[in-house]
CSV table of C-alpha atoms in Angstrom, one decimal:
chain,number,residue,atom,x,y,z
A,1,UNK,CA,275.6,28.3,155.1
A,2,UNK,CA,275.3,32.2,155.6
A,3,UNK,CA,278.7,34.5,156.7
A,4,UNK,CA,277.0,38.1,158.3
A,5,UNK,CA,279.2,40.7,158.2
A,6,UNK,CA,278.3,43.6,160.1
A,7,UNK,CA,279.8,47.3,160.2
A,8,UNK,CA,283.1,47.8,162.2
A,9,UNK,CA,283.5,50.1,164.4
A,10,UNK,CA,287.1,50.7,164.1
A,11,UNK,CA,289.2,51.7,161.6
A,12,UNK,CA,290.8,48.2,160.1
A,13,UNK,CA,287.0,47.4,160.1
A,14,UNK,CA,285.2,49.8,157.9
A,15,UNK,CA,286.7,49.0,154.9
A,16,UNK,CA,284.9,45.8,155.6
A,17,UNK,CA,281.3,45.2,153.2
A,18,UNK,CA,278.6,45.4,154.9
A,19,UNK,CA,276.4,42.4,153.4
A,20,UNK,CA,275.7,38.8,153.7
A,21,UNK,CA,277.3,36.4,151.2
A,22,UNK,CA,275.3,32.6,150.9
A,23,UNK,CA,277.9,30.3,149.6
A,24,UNK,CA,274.9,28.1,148.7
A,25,UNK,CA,273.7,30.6,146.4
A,26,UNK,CA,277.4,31.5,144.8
A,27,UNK,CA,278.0,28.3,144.2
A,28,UNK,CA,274.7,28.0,141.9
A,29,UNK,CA,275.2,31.2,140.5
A,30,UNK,CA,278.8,30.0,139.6
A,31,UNK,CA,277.2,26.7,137.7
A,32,UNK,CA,274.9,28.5,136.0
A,33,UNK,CA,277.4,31.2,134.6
A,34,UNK,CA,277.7,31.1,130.5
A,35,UNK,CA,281.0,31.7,129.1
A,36,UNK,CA,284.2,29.6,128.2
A,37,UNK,CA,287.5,29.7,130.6
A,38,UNK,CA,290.8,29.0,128.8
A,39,UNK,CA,293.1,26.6,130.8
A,40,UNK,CA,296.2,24.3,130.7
A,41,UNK,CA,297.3,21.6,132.1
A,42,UNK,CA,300.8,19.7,132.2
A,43,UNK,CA,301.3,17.0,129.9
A,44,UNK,CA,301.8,13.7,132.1
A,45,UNK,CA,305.4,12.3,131.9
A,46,UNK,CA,305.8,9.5,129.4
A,47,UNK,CA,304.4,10.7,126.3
A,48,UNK,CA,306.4,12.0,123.6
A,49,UNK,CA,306.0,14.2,121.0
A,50,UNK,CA,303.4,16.7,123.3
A,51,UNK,CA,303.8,20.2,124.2
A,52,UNK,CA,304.8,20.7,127.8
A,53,UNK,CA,301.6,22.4,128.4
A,54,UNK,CA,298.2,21.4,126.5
A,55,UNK,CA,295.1,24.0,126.5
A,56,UNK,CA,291.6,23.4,127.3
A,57,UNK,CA,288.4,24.9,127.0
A,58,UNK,CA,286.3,25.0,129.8
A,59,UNK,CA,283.1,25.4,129.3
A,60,UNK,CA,280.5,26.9,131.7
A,61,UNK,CA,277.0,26.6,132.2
A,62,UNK,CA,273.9,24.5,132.6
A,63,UNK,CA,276.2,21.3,130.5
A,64,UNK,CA,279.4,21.9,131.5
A,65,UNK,CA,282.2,20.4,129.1
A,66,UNK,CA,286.0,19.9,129.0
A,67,UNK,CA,287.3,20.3,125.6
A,68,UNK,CA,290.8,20.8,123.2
A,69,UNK,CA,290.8,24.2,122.6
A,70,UNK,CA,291.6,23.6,118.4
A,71,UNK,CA,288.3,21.9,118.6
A,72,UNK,CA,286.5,25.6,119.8
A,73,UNK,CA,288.9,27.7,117.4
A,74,UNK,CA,289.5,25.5,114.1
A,75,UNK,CA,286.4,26.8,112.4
A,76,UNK,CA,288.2,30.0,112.7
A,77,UNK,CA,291.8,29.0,111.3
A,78,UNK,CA,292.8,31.5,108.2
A,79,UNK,CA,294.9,28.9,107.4
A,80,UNK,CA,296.3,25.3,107.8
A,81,UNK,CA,298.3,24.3,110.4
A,82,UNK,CA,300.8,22.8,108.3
A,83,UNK,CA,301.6,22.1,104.9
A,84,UNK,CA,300.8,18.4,103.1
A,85,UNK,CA,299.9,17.0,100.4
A,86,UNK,CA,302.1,16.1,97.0
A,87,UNK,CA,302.6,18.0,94.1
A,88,UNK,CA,303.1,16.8,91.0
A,89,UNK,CA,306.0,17.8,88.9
A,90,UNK,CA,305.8,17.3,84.9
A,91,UNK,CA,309.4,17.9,84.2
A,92,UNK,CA,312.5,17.1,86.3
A,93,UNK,CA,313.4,21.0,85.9
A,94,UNK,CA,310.0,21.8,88.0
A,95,UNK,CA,310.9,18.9,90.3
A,96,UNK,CA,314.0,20.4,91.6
A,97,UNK,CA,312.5,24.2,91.8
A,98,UNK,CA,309.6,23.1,94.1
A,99,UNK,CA,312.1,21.8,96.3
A,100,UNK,CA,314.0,24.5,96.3
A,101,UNK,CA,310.8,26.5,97.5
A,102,UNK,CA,310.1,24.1,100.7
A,103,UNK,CA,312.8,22.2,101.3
A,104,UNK,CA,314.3,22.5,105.0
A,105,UNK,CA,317.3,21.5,106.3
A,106,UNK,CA,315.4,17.7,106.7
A,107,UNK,CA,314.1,17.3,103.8
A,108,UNK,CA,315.4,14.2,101.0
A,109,UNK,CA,314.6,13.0,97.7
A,110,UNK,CA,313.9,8.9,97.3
A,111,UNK,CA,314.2,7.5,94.1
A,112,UNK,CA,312.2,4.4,92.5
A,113,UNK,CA,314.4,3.0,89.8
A,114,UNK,CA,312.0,0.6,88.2
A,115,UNK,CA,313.2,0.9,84.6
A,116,UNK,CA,309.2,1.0,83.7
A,117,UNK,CA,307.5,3.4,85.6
A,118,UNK,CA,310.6,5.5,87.5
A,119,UNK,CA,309.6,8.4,89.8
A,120,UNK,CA,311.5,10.8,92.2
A,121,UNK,CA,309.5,11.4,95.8
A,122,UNK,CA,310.9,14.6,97.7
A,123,UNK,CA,309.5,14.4,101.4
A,124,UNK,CA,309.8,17.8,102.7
A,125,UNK,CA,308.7,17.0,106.2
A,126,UNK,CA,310.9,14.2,106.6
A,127,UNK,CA,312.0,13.1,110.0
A,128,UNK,CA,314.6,14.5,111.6
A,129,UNK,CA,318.3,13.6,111.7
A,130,UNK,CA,320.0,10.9,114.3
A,131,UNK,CA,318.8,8.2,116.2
A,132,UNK,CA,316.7,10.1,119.1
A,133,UNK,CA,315.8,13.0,115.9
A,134,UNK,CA,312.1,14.0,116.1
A,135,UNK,CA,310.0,12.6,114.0
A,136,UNK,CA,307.8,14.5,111.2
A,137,UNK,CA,304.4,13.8,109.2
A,138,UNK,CA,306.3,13.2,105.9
A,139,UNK,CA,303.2,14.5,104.5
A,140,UNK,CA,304.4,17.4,102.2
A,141,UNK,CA,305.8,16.4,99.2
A,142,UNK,CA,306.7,16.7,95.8
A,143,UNK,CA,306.4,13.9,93.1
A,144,UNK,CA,307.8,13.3,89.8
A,145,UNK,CA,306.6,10.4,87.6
A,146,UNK,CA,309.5,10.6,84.7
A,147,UNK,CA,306.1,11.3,82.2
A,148,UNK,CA,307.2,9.3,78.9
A,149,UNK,CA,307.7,11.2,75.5
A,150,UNK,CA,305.5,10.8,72.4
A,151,UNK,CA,308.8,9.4,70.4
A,152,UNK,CA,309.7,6.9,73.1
A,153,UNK,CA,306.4,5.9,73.3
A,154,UNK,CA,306.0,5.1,69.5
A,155,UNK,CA,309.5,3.2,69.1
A,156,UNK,CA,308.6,1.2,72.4
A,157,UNK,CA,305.0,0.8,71.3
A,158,UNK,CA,306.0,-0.9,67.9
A,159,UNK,CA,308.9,-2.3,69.5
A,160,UNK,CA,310.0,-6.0,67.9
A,161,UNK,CA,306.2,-6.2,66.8
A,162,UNK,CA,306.6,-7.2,62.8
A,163,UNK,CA,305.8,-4.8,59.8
A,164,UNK,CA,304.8,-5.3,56.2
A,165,UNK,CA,308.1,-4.2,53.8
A,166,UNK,CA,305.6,-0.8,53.3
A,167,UNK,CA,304.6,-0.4,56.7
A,168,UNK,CA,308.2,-0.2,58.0
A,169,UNK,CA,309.5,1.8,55.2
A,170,UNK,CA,307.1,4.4,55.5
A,171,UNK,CA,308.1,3.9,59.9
A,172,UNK,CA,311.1,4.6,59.3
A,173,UNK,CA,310.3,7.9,56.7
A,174,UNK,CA,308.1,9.1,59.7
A,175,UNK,CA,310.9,8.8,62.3
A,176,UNK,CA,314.2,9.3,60.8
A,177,UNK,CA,314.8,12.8,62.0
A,178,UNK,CA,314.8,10.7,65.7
A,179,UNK,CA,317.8,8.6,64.3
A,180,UNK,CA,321.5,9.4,64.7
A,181,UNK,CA,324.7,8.8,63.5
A,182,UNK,CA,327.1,6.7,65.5
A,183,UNK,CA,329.8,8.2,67.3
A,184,UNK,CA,333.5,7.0,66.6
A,185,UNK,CA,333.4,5.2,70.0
A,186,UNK,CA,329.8,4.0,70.0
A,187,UNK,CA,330.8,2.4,66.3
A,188,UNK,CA,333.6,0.5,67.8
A,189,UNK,CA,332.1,-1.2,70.3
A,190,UNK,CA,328.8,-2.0,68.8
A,191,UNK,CA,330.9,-3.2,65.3
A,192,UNK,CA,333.0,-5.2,67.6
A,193,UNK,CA,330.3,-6.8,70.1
A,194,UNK,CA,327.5,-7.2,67.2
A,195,UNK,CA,329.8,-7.9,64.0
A,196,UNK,CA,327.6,-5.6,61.7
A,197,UNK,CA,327.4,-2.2,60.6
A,198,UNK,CA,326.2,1.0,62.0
A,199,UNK,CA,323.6,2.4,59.9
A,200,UNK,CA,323.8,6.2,59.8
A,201,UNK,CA,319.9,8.3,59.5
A,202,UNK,CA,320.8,9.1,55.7
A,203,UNK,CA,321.6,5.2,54.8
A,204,UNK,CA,318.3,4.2,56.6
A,205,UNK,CA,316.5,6.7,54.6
A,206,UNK,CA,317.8,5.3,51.7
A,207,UNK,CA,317.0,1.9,52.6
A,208,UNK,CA,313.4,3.4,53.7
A,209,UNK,CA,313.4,4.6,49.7
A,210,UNK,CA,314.4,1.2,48.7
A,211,UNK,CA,312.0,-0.8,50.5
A,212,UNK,CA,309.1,1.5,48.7
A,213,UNK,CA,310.3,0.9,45.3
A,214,UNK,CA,310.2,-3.0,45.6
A,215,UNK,CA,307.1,-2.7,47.3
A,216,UNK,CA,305.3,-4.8,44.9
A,217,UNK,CA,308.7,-7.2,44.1
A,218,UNK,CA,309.5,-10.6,45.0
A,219,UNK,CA,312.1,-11.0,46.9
A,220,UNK,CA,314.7,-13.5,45.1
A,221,UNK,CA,317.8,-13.7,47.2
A,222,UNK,CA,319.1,-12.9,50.3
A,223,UNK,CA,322.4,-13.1,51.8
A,224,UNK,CA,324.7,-11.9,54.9
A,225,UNK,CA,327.3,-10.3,53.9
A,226,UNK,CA,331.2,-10.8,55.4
A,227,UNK,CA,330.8,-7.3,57.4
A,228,UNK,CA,327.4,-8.6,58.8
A,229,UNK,CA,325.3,-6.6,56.8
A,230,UNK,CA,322.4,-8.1,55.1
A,231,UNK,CA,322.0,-8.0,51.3
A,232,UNK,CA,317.9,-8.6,49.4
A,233,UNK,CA,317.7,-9.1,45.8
A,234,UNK,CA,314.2,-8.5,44.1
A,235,UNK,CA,313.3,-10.2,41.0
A,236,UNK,CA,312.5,-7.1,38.8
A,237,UNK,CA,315.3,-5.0,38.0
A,238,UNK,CA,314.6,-1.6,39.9
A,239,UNK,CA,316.0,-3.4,43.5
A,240,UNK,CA,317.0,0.2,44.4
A,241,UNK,CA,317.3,3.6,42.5
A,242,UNK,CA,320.5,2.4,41.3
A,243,UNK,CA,319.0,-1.0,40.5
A,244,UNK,CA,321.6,-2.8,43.0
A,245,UNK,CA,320.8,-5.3,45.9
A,246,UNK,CA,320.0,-3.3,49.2
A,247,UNK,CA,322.3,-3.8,51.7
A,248,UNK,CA,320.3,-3.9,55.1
A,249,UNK,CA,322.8,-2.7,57.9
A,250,UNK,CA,322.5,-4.6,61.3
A,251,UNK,CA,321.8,-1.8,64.0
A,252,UNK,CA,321.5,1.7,64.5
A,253,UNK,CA,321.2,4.4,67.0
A,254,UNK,CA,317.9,6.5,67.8
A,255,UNK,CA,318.5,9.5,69.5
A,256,UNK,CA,315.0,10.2,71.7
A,257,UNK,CA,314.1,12.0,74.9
A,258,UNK,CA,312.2,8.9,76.7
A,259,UNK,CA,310.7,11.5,79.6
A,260,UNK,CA,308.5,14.6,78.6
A,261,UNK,CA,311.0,17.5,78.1
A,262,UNK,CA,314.2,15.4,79.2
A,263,UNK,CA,317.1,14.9,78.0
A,264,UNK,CA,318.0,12.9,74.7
A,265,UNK,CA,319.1,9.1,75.4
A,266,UNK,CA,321.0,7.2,73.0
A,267,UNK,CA,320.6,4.3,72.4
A,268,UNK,CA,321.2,1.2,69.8
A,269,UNK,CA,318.2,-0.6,67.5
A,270,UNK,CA,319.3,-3.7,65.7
A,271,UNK,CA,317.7,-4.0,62.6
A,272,UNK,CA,316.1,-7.7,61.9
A,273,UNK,CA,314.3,-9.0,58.9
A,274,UNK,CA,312.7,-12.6,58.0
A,275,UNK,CA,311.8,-13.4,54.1
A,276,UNK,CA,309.5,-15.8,53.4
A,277,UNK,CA,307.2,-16.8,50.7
A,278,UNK,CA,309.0,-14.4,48.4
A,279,UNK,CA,308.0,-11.7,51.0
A,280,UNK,CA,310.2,-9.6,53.6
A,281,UNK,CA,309.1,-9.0,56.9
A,282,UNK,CA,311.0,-6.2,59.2
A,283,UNK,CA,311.2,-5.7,62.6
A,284,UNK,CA,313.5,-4.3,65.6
A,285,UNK,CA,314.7,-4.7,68.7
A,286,UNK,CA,315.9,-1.9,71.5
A,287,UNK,CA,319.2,-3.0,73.0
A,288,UNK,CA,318.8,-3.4,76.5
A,289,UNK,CA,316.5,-0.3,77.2
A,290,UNK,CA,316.0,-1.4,80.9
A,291,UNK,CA,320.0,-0.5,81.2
A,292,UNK,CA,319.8,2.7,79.7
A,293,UNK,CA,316.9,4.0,81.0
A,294,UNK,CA,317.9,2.9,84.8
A,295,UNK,CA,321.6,4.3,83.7
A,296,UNK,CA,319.5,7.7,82.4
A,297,UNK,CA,317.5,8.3,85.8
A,298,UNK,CA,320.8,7.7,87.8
A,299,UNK,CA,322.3,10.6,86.3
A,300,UNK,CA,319.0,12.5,87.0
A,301,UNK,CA,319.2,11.4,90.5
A,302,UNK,CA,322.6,12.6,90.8
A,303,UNK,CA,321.7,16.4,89.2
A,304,UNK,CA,319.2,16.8,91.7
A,305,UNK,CA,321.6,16.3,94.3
A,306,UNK,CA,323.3,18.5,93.3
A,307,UNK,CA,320.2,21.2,92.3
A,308,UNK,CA,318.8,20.5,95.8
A,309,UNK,CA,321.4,20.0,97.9
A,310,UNK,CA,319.6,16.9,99.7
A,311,UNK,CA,320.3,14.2,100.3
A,312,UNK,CA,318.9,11.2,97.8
A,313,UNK,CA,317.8,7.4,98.4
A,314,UNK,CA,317.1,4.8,95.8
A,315,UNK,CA,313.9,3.3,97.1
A,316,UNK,CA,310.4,4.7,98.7
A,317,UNK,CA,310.1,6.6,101.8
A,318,UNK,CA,308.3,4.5,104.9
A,319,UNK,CA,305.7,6.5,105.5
A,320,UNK,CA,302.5,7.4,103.6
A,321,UNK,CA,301.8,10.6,102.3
């Protein structure tokens, strides 16, 4: 279809163009245009969690297209479009400072209190607050894995596995600066509840000098004394540098970080021993370090509370990083 126009002859007229315009032809012209036109279009009712408006890229030419417009400019992005991914803390000091660099005002810390493996998980993109809050990737966040200590490791590695008379003195030479000396309360309690001594570090390293000495002895009596100490007689006459009986006391309290760069845990050992076949073998047990430790990362959950000033679960968040 073809529209003449011809030249007016009046006024309102001549500003009229005088050619002929084929729609046919536009319209292929049009189609065959290169070129991209940026458009949007309303987001239908119903789905939540979309823009209002939503831009396309239309593109023009011999295979027209409709596509997302971030699948035209991505290539071009200087920089992601959000932050993700976790980041992995070594010490609980390094822990609280990263949050303090991203957190927002939605951000919480969840705690996995597994007395083995415990770990703090700070989501910083965490879903929003209230029933009807918006929610968030809870793809940005920072982990910490409560990395064990070399001295925790050894005293848990060995553990109430049994040692040779020389093998655990020369332990117990090797470790004693880890050792500490009950406190007034922590001797009550454990005098009461265990009816032995406490063995101070200096009284193990004299029973760690003993133990060397007899090395080579036969053991010839042993006896539990009324205070619940133990008591081992040797045959030759050097028991000890004074050339008495040891006396063996029944527990005592190491003094170890358990986490890399933490803070020191006490916590009791009892001492244990079996002679046999004129022989001694030693051995010792950690009192109940699944309640200390769980008690220890409890009060490391609370002081990031109060570092962070978020808000702090015991458990792991629902959604994957």
């Amino acid at each position: 279809m073809t529209k003449t126009v011809t030249p007016a002859t009046d006024a309102a007229e001549a500003s009229a163009t005088p050619f002929s315009i084929d729609l046919a032809e536009a319209a292929r012209l049009g189609a065959a245009a290169q070129g991209i036109e940026i458009v949007q279009i309303d987001t239908p009712e119903g789905f939540f969690g979309l823009p209002a408006k939503v831009p396309l890229a239309l593109h023009r030419g011999k295979e027209p297209a409709v596509n997302a417009l971030a699948n035209v400019i991505e290539s071009y992005r200087l920089h992601p479009k959000r932050k993700q991914g976790t980041a992995e803390a070594q010490t609980f000091e390094s822990f609280c400072e990263l949050i303090n660099r991203h957190k927002s005002e939605h951000s919480v810390i969840f705690a996995d209190a597994d007395w083995r493996e415990p770990s703090f998980t700070a989501v910083i993109d965490y879903h929003h607050l209230g029933v009807d809050g918006q929610p968030d990737y809870g793809r940005h966040r920072v982990h910490y894995a409560f990395p064990l200590s070399e001295e925790w490791q050894a005293w848990n590695k060995m553990n109430g596995q049994k040692m040779t008379q020389e093998d655990f003195a020369y332990f117990l030479e090797d470790r004693v600066a880890e050792l500490s000396a009950p406190t007034a309360e922590e001797r009550t309690w454990l005098e009461r509840d265990f009816a032995t001594t406490v063995a101070t570090p200096s009284q193990l390293v004299e029973l760690s000098r003993g133990l060397q000495v007899n090395v080579a002895s036969k053991v010839k009596a042993v006896h539990t004394l009324a205070n619940g100490e133990g008591q081992i007689a040797w045959e030759e006459s050097h028991q000890d540098a004074n050339g008495a009986p040891l006396k063996v006391p029944g527990i005592f309290i190491l003094s170890v970080p358990p986490f890399f760069m933490g803070d020191k845990m006490r916590i009791p050992v009892r001492l244990r021993y079996r002679a046999a076949g004129g022989s001694v073998t030693w051995f010792y047990q950690i009192y109940r370090p699944d309640q200390f430790i769980t008690e220890h990362v409890r009060r490391a959950l609370f002081d990031a509370r109060e570092k962070t000033g978020l808000p702090a679960y015991e458990g792991k968040p629902e959604t994957g990083a």
